[in-house]
PDB file of C-alpha atoms and ligand atoms in Angstrom:
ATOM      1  CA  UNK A   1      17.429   0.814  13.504  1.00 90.00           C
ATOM      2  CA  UNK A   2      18.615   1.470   9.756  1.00 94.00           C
ATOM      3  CA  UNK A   3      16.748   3.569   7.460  1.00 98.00           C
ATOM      4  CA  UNK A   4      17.944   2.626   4.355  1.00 98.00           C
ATOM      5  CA  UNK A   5      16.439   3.872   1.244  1.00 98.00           C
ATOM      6  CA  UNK A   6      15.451   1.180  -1.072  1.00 98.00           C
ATOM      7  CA  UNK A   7      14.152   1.112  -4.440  1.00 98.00           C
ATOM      8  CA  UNK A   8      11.880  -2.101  -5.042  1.00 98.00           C
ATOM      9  CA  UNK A   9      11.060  -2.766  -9.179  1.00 98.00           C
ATOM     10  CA  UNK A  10       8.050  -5.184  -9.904  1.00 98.00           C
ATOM     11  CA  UNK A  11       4.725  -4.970 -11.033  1.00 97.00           C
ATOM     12  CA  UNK A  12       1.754  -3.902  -9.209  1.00 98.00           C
ATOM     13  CA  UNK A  13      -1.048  -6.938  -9.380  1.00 98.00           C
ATOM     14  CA  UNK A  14      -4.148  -4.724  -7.933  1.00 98.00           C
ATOM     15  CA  UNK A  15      -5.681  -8.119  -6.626  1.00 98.00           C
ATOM     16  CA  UNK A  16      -3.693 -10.984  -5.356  1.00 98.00           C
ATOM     17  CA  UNK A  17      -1.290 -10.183  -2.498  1.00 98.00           C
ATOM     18  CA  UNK A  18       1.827 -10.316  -4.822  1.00 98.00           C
ATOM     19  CA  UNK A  19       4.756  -8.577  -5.489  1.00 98.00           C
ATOM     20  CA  UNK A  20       4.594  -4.741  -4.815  1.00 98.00           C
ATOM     21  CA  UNK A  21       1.103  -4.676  -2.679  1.00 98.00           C
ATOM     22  CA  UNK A  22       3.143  -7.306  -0.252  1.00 98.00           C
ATOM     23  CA  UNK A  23       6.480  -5.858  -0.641  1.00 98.00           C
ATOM     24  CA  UNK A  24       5.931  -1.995   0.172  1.00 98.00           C
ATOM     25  CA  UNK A  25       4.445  -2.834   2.792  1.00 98.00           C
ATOM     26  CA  UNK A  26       6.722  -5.476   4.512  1.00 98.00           C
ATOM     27  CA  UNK A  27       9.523  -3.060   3.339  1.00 98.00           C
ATOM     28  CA  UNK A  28       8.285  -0.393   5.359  1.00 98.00           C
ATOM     29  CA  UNK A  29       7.506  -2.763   8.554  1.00 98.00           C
ATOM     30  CA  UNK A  30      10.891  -3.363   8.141  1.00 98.00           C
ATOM     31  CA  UNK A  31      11.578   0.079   8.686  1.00 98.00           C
ATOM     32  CA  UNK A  32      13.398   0.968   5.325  1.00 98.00           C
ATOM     33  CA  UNK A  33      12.189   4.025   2.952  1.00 98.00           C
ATOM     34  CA  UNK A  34      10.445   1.996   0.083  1.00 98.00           C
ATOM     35  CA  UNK A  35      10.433   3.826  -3.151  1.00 98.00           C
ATOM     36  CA  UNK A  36       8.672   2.240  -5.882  1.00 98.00           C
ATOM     37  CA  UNK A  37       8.995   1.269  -9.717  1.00 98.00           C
ATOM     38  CA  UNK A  38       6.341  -0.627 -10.920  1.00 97.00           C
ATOM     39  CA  UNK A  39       6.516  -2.601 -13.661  1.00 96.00           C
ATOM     40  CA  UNK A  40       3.272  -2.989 -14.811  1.00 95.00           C
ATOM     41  CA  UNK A  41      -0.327  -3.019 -13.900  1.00 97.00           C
ATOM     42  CA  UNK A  42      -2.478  -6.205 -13.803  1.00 97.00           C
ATOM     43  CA  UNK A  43      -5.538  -6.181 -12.928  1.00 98.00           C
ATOM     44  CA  UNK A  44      -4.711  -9.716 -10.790  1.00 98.00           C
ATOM     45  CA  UNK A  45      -1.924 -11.674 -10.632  1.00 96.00           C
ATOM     46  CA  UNK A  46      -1.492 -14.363 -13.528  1.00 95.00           C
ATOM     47  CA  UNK A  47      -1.943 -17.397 -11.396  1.00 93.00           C
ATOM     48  CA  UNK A  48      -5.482 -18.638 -11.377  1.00 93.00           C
ATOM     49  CA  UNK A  49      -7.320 -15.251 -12.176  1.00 96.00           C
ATOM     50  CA  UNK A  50      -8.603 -15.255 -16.342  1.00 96.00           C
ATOM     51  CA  UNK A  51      -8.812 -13.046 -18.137  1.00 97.00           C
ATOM     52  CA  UNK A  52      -6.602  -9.918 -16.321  1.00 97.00           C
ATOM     53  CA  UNK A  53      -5.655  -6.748 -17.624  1.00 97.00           C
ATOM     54  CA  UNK A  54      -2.187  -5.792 -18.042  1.00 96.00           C
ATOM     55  CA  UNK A  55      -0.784  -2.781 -18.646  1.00 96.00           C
ATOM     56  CA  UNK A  56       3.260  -3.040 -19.515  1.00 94.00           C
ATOM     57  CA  UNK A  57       4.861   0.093 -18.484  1.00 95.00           C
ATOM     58  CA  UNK A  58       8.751  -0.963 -20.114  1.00 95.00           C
ATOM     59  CA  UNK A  59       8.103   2.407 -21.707  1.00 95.00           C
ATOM     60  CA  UNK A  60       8.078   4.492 -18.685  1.00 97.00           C
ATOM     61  CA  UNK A  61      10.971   3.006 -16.876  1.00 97.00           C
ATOM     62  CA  UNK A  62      13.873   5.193 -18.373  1.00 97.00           C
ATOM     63  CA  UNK A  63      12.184   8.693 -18.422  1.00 97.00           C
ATOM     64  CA  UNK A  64      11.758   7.719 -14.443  1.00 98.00           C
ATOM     65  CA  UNK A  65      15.055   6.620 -14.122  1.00 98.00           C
ATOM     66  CA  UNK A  66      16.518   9.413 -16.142  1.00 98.00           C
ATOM     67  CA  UNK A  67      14.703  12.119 -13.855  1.00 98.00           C
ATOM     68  CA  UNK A  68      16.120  10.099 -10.433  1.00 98.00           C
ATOM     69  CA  UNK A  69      19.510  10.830 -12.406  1.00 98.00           C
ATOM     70  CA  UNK A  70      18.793  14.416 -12.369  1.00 98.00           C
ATOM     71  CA  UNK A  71      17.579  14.984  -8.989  1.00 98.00           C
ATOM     72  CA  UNK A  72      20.473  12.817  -7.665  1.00 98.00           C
ATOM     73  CA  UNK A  73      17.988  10.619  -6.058  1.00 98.00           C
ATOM     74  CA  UNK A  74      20.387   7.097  -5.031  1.00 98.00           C
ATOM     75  CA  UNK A  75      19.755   4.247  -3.320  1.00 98.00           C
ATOM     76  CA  UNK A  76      21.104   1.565  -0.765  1.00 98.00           C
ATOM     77  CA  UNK A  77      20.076  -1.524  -1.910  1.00 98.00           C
ATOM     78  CA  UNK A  78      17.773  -2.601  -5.147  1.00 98.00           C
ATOM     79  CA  UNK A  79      15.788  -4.991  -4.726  1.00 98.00           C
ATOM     80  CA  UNK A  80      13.425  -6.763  -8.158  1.00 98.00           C
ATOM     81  CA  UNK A  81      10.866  -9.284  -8.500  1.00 98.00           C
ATOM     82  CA  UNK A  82       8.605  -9.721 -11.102  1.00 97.00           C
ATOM     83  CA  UNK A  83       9.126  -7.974 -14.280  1.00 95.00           C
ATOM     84  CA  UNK A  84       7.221  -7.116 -17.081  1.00 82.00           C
ATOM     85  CA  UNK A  85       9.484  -7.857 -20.356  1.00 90.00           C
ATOM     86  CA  UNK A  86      12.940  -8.804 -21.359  1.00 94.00           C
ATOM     87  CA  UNK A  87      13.345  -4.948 -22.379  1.00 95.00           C
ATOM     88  CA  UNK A  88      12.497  -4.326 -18.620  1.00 96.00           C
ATOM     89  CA  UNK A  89      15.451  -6.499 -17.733  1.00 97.00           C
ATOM     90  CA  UNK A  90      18.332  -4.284 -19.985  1.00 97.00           C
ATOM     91  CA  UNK A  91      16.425  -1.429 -18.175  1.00 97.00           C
ATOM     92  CA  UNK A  92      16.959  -2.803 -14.738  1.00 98.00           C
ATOM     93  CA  UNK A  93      20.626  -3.664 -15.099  1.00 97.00           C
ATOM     94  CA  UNK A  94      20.897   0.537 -16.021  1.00 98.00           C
ATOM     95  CA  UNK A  95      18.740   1.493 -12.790  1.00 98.00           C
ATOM     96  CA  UNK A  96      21.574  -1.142 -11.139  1.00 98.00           C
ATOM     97  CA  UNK A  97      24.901   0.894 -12.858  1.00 97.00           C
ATOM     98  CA  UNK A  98      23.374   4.423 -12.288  1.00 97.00           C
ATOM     99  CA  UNK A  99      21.599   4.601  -9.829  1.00 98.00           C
ATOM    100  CA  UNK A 100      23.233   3.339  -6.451  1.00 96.00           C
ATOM    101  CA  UNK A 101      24.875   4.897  -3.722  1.00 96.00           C
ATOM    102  CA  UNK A 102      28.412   3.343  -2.876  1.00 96.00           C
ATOM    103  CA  UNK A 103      28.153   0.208  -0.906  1.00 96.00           C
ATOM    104  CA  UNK A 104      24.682  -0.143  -1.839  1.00 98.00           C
ATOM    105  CA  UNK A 105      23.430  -4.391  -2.326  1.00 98.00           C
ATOM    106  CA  UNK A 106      21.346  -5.273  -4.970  1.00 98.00           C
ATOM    107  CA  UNK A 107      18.861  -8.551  -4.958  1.00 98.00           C
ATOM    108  CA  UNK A 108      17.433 -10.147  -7.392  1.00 98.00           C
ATOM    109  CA  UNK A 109      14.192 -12.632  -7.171  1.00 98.00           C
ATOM    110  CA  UNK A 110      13.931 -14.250 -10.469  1.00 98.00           C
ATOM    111  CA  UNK A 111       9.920 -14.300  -9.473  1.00 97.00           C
ATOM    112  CA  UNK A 112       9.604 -16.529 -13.139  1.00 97.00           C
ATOM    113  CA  UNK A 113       8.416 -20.121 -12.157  1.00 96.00           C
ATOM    114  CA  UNK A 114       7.560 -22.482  -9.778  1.00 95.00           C
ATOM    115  CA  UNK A 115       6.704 -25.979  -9.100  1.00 94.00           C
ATOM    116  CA  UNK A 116       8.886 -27.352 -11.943  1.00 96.00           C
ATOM    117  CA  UNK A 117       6.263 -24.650 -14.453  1.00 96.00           C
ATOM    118  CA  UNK A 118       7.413 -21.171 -15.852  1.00 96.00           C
ATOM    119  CA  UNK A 119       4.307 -18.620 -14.982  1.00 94.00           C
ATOM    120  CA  UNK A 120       2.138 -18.124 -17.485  1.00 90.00           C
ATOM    121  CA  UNK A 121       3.416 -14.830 -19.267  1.00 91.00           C
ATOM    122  CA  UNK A 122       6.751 -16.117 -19.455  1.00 95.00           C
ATOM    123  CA  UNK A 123       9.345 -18.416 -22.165  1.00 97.00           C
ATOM    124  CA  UNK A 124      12.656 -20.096 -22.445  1.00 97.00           C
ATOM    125  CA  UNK A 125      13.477 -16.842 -24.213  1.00 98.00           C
ATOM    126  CA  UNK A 126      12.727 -14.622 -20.616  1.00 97.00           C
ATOM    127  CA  UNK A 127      14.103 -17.462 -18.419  1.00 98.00           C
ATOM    128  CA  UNK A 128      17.487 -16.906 -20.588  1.00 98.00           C
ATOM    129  CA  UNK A 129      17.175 -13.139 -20.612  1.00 98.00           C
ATOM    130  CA  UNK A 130      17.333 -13.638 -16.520  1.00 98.00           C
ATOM    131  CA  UNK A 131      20.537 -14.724 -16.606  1.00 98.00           C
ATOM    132  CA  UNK A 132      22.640 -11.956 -16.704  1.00 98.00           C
ATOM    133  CA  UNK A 133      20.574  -9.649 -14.105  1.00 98.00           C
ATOM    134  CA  UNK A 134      20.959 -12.703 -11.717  1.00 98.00           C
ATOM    135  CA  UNK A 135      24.267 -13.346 -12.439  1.00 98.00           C
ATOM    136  CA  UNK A 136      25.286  -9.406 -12.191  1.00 97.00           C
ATOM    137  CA  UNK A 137      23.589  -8.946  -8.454  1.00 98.00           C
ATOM    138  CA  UNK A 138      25.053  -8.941  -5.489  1.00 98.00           C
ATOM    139  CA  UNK A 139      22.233 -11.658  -3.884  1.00 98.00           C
ATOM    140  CA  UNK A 140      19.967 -13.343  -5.766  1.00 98.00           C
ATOM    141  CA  UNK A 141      16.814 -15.356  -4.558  1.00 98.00           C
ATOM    142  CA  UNK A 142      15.214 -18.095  -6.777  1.00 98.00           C
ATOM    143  CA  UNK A 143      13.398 -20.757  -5.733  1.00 98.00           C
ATOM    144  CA  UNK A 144      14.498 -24.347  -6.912  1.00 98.00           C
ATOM    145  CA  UNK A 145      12.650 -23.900 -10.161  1.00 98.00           C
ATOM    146  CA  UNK A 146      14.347 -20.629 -11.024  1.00 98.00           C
ATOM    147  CA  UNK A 147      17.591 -22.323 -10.109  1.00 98.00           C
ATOM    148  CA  UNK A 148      17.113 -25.066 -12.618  1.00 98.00           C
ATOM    149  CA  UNK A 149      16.189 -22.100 -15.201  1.00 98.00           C
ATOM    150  CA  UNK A 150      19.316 -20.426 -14.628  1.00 98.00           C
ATOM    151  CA  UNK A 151      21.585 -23.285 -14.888  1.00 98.00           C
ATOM    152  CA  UNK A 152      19.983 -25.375 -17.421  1.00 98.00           C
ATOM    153  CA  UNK A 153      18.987 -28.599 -14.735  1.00 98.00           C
ATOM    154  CA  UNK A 154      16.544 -30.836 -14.550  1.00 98.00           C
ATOM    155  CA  UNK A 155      13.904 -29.892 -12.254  1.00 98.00           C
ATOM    156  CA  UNK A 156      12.944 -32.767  -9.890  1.00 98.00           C
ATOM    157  CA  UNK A 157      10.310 -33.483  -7.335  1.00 95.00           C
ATOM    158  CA  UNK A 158      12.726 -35.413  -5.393  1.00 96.00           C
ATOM    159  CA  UNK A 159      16.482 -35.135  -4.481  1.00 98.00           C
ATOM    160  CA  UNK A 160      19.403 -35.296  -2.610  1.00 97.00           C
ATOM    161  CA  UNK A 161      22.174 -32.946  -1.348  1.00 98.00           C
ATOM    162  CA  UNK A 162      24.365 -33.896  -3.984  1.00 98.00           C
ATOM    163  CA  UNK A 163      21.771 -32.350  -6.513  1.00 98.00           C
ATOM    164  CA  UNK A 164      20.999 -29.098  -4.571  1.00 98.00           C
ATOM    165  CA  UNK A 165      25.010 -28.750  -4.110  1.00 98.00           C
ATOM    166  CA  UNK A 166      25.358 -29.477  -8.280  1.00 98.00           C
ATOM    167  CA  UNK A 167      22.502 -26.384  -8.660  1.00 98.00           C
ATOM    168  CA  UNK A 168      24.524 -24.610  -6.342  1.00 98.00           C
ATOM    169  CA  UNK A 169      27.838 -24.797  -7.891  1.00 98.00           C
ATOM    170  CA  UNK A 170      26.239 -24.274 -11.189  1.00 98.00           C
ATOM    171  CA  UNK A 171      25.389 -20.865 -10.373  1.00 98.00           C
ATOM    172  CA  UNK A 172      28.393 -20.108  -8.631  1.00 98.00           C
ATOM    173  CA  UNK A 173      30.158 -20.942 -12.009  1.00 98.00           C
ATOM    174  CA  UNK A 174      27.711 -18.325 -13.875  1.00 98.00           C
ATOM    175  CA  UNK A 175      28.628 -15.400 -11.239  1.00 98.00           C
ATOM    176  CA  UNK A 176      26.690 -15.664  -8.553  1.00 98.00           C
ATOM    177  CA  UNK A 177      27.974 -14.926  -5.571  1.00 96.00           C
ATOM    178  CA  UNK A 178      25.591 -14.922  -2.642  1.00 98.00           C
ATOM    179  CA  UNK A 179      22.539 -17.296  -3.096  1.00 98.00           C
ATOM    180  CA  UNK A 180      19.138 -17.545  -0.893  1.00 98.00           C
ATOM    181  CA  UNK A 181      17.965 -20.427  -2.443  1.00 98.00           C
ATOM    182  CA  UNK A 182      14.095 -21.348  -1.130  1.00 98.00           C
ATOM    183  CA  UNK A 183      12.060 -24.394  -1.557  1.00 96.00           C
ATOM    184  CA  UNK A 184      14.773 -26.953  -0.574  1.00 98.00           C
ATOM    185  CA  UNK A 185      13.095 -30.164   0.721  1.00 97.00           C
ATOM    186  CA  UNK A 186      15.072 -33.353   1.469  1.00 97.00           C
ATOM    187  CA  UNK A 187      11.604 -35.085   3.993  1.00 96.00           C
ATOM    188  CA  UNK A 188       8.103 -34.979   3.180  1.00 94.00           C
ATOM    189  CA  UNK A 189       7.178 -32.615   5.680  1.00 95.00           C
ATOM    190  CA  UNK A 190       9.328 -30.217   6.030  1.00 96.00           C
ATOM    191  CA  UNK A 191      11.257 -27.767   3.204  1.00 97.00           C
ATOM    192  CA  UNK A 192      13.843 -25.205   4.013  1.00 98.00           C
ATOM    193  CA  UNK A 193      16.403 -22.641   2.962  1.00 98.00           C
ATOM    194  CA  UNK A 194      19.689 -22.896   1.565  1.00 98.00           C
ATOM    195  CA  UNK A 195      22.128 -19.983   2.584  1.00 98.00           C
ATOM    196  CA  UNK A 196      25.537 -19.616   0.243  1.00 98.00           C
ATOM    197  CA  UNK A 197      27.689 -17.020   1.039  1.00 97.00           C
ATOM    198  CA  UNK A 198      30.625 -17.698  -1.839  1.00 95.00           C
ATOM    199  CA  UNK A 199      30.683 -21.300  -1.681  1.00 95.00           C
ATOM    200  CA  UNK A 200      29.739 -21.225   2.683  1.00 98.00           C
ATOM    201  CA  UNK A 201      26.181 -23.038   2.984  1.00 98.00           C
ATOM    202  CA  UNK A 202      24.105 -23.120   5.621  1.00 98.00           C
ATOM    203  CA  UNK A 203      20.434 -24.559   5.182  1.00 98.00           C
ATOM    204  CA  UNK A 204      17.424 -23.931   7.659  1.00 98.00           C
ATOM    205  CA  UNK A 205      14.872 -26.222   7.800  1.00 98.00           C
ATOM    206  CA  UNK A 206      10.962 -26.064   8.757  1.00 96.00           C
ATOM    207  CA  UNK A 207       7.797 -27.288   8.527  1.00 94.00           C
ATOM    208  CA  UNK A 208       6.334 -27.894   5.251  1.00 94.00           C
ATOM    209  CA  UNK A 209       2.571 -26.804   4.916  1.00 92.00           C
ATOM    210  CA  UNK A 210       0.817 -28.670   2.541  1.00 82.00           C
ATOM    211  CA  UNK A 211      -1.248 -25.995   0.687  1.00 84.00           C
ATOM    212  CA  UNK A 212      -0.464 -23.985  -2.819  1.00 82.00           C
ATOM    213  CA  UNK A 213       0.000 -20.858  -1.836  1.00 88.00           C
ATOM    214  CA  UNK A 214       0.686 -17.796  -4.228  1.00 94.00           C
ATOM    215  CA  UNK A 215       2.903 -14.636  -3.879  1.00 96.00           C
ATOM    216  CA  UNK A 216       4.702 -16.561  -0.767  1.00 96.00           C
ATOM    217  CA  UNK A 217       8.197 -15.967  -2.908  1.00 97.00           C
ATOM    218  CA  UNK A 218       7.589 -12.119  -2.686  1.00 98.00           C
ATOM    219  CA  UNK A 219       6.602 -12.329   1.312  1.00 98.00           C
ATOM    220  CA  UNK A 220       9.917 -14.667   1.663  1.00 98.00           C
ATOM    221  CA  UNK A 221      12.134 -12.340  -0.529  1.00 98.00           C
ATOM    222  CA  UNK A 222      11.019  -8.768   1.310  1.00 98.00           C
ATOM    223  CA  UNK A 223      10.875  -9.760   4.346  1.00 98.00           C
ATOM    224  CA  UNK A 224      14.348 -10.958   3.654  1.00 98.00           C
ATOM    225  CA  UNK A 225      15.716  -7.905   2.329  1.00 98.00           C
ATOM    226  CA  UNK A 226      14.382  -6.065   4.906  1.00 98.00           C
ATOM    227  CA  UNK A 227      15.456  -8.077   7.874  1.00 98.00           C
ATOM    228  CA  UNK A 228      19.349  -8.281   5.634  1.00 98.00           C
ATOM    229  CA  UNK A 229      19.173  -3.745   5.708  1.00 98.00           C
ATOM    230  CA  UNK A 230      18.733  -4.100   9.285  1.00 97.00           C
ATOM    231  CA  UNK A 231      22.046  -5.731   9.221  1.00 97.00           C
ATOM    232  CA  UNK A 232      20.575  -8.983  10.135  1.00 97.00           C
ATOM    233  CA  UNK A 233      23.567 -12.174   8.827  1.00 97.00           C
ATOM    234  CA  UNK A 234      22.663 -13.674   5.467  1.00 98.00           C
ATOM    235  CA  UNK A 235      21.164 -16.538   7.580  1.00 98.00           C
ATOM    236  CA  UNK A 236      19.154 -15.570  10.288  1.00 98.00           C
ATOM    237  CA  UNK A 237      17.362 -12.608   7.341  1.00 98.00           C
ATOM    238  CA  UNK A 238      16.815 -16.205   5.665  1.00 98.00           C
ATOM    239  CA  UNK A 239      15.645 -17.802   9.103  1.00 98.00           C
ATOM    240  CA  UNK A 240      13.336 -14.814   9.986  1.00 98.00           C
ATOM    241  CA  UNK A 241      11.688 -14.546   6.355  1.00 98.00           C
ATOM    242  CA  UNK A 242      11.170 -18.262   6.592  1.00 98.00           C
ATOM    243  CA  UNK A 243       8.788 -17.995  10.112  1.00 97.00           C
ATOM    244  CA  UNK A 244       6.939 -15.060   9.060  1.00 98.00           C
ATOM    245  CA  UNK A 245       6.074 -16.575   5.739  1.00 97.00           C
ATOM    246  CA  UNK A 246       5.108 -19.837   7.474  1.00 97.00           C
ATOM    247  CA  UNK A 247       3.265 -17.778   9.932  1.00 97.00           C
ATOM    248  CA  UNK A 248       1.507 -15.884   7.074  1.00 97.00           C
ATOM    249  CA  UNK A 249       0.557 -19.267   5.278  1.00 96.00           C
ATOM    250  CA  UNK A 250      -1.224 -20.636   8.659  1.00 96.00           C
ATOM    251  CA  UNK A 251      -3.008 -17.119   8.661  1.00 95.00           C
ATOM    252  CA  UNK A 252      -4.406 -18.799   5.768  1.00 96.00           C
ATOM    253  CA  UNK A 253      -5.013 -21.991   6.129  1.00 95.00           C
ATOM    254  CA  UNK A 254      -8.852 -23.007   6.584  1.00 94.00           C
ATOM    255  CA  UNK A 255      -9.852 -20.122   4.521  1.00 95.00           C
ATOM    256  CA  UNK A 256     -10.661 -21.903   0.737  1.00 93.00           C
ATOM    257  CA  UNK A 257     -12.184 -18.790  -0.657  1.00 96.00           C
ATOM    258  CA  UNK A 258      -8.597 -16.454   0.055  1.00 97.00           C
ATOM    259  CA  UNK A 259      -6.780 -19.575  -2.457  1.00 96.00           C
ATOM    260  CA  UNK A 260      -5.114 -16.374  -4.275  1.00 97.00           C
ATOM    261  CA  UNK A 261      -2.498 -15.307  -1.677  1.00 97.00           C
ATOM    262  CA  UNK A 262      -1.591 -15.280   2.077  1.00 98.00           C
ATOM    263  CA  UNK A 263      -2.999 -13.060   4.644  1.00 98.00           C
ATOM    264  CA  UNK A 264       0.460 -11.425   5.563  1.00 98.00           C
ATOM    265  CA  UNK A 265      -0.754  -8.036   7.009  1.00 98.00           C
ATOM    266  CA  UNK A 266      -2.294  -9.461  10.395  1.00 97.00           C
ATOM    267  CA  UNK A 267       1.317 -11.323  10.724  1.00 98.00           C
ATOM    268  CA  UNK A 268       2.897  -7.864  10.577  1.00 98.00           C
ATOM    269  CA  UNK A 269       3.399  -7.429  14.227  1.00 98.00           C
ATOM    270  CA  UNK A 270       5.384 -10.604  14.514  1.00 97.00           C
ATOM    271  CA  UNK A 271       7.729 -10.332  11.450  1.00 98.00           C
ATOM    272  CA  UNK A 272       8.375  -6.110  13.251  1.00 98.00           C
ATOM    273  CA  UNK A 273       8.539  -8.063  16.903  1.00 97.00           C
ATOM    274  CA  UNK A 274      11.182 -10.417  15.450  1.00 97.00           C
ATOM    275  CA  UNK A 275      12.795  -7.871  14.000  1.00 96.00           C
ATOM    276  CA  UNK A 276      13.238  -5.549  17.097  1.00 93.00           C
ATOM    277  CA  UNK A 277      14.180  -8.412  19.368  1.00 90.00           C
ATOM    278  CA  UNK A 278      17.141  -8.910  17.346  1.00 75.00           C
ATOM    279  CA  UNK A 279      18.475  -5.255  16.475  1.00 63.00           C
TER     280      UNK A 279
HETATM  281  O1  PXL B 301       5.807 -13.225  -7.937  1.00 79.23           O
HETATM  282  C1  PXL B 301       4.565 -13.703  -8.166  1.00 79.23           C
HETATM  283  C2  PXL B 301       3.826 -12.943  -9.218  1.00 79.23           C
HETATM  284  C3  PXL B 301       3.958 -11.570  -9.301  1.00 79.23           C
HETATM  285  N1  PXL B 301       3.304 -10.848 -10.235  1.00 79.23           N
HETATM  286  C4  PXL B 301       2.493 -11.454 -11.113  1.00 79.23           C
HETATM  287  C5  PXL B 301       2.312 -12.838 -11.067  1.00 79.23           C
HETATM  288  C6  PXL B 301       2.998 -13.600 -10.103  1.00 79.23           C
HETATM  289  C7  PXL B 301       2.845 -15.045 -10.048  1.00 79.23           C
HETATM  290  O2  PXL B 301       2.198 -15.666 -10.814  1.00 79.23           O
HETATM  291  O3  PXL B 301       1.492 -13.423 -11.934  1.00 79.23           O
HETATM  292  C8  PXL B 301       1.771 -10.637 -12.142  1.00 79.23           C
END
């Protein structure tokens, strides 16, 4: 297997099975070196929880970055999710310029919106500020509602290829070159993923589970990136991140009182056996 080293920026929600407690350790399953920048502290994540604690640490970012300089600490792929501020997103794109070794990929989840809404700590004004980071990486991940965002579309509940191929184009138009594009649904019960590779798409469909389900975006996206440093193809990364999230969703399913995020750890052990078979 690679070991890659990979730096992952987002913030750390101490409850709610989001962004950095789900992707350091899905990283590491995946067998990579996960270094860590967090973004901020929350007490939960900002979906459903009141009245959380954050703690914005924009501040810190380029004293840590500026001490990585020094030590001549690089890495092979970037990967961010959810981020604190717009000034975290100027201080992201640095961390992108300075801070990579040759060859190394960087990946972008918008982690913004979703279901048509923005989340709750964001505006227009951050959903424009995205733009650039997303258009500047080498893969970027948004869900359908993130897509919309960055290319100024509608968001609908219902639609056809021709739509998805418009978003699609869109951001191709903007920069983007490689898109993972989740959430695609065409039939009632099942949704999918929409692979472009400069203009080649592929999509994968699956089952739809009909359940709200938080922090699923940041299971989907590191298991992706993972499963993509292992030298997995764009599509079958996509195709493995899609089972083990389903598989982490039906870990949940039954269980009202968990209604903040998916039980991903016990699904560990499949996402590493899937991951082996393949390598
Ligand atoms: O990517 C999901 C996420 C991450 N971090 C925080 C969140 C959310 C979703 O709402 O609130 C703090």
């Amino acid at each position: 297997m690679n070991y890659p080293k990979l730096l992952t920026i987002q913030d750390i929600s101490c409850i709610g099975q989001c962004s950095l407690t789900v992707a350091l350790p899905i990283l590491s399953a995946c067998g990579a070196e996960t270094c860590i920048l967090p973004s901020a502290v929350l007490s939960t994540h900002t979906a459903g929880f009141k009245g959380f604690t954050v703690r914005d640490l924009s501040g810190d970012m380029p004293a840590i970055a500026a001490h990585w300089k020094r030590e001549g600490i690089r890495f092979d792929a970037i990967y961010t999710g959810y981020l604190g501020s717009i000034d975290q997103i100027g201080y992201v794109q640095d961390i992108f310029r300075e801070l990579r070794n040759d060859g190394a990929k960087t990946f972008v989840d918008p982690a913004m919106a979703d279901n048509g809404v923005l989340y709750g700590a964001f505006d227009m004004t951050y959903a424009n500020a995205m733009k650039p980071l997303c258009f500047g990486a080498d893969v970027i991940l948004p869900n359908l509602t993130e897509a919309c965002l960055l290319t100024d579309m509608p968001y609908r509940e219902t639609y056809d290829e021709a739509y998805i191929a418009e978003i699609l184009d869109k951001l191709h138009a903007a920069g983007a070159g490689h898109i993972i594009l989740t959430g695609v649904s065409y039939k009632p019960d099942t949704t999918g993923v929409l692979v472009d590779e400069n203009g080649e798409r592929r999509y994968y469909e699956h089952k739809k589970i009909d359940r709200v389900c938080h922090g699923t975006g940041d299971v989907y996206a590191s298991a992706f990136v993972g499963a993509y440093m292992q030298g997995f193809s764009s599509f079958d990364a996509a195709k493995l991140a899609a089972d083990y999230t389903v598989k982490c969703i039906e870990n949940t399913l039954g269980d009202e009182s968990h209604w903040y995020g998916v039980k991903f750890e016990t699904a560990l052990p499949d996402l590493i056996a899937a991951l082996h078979k393949h390598a």
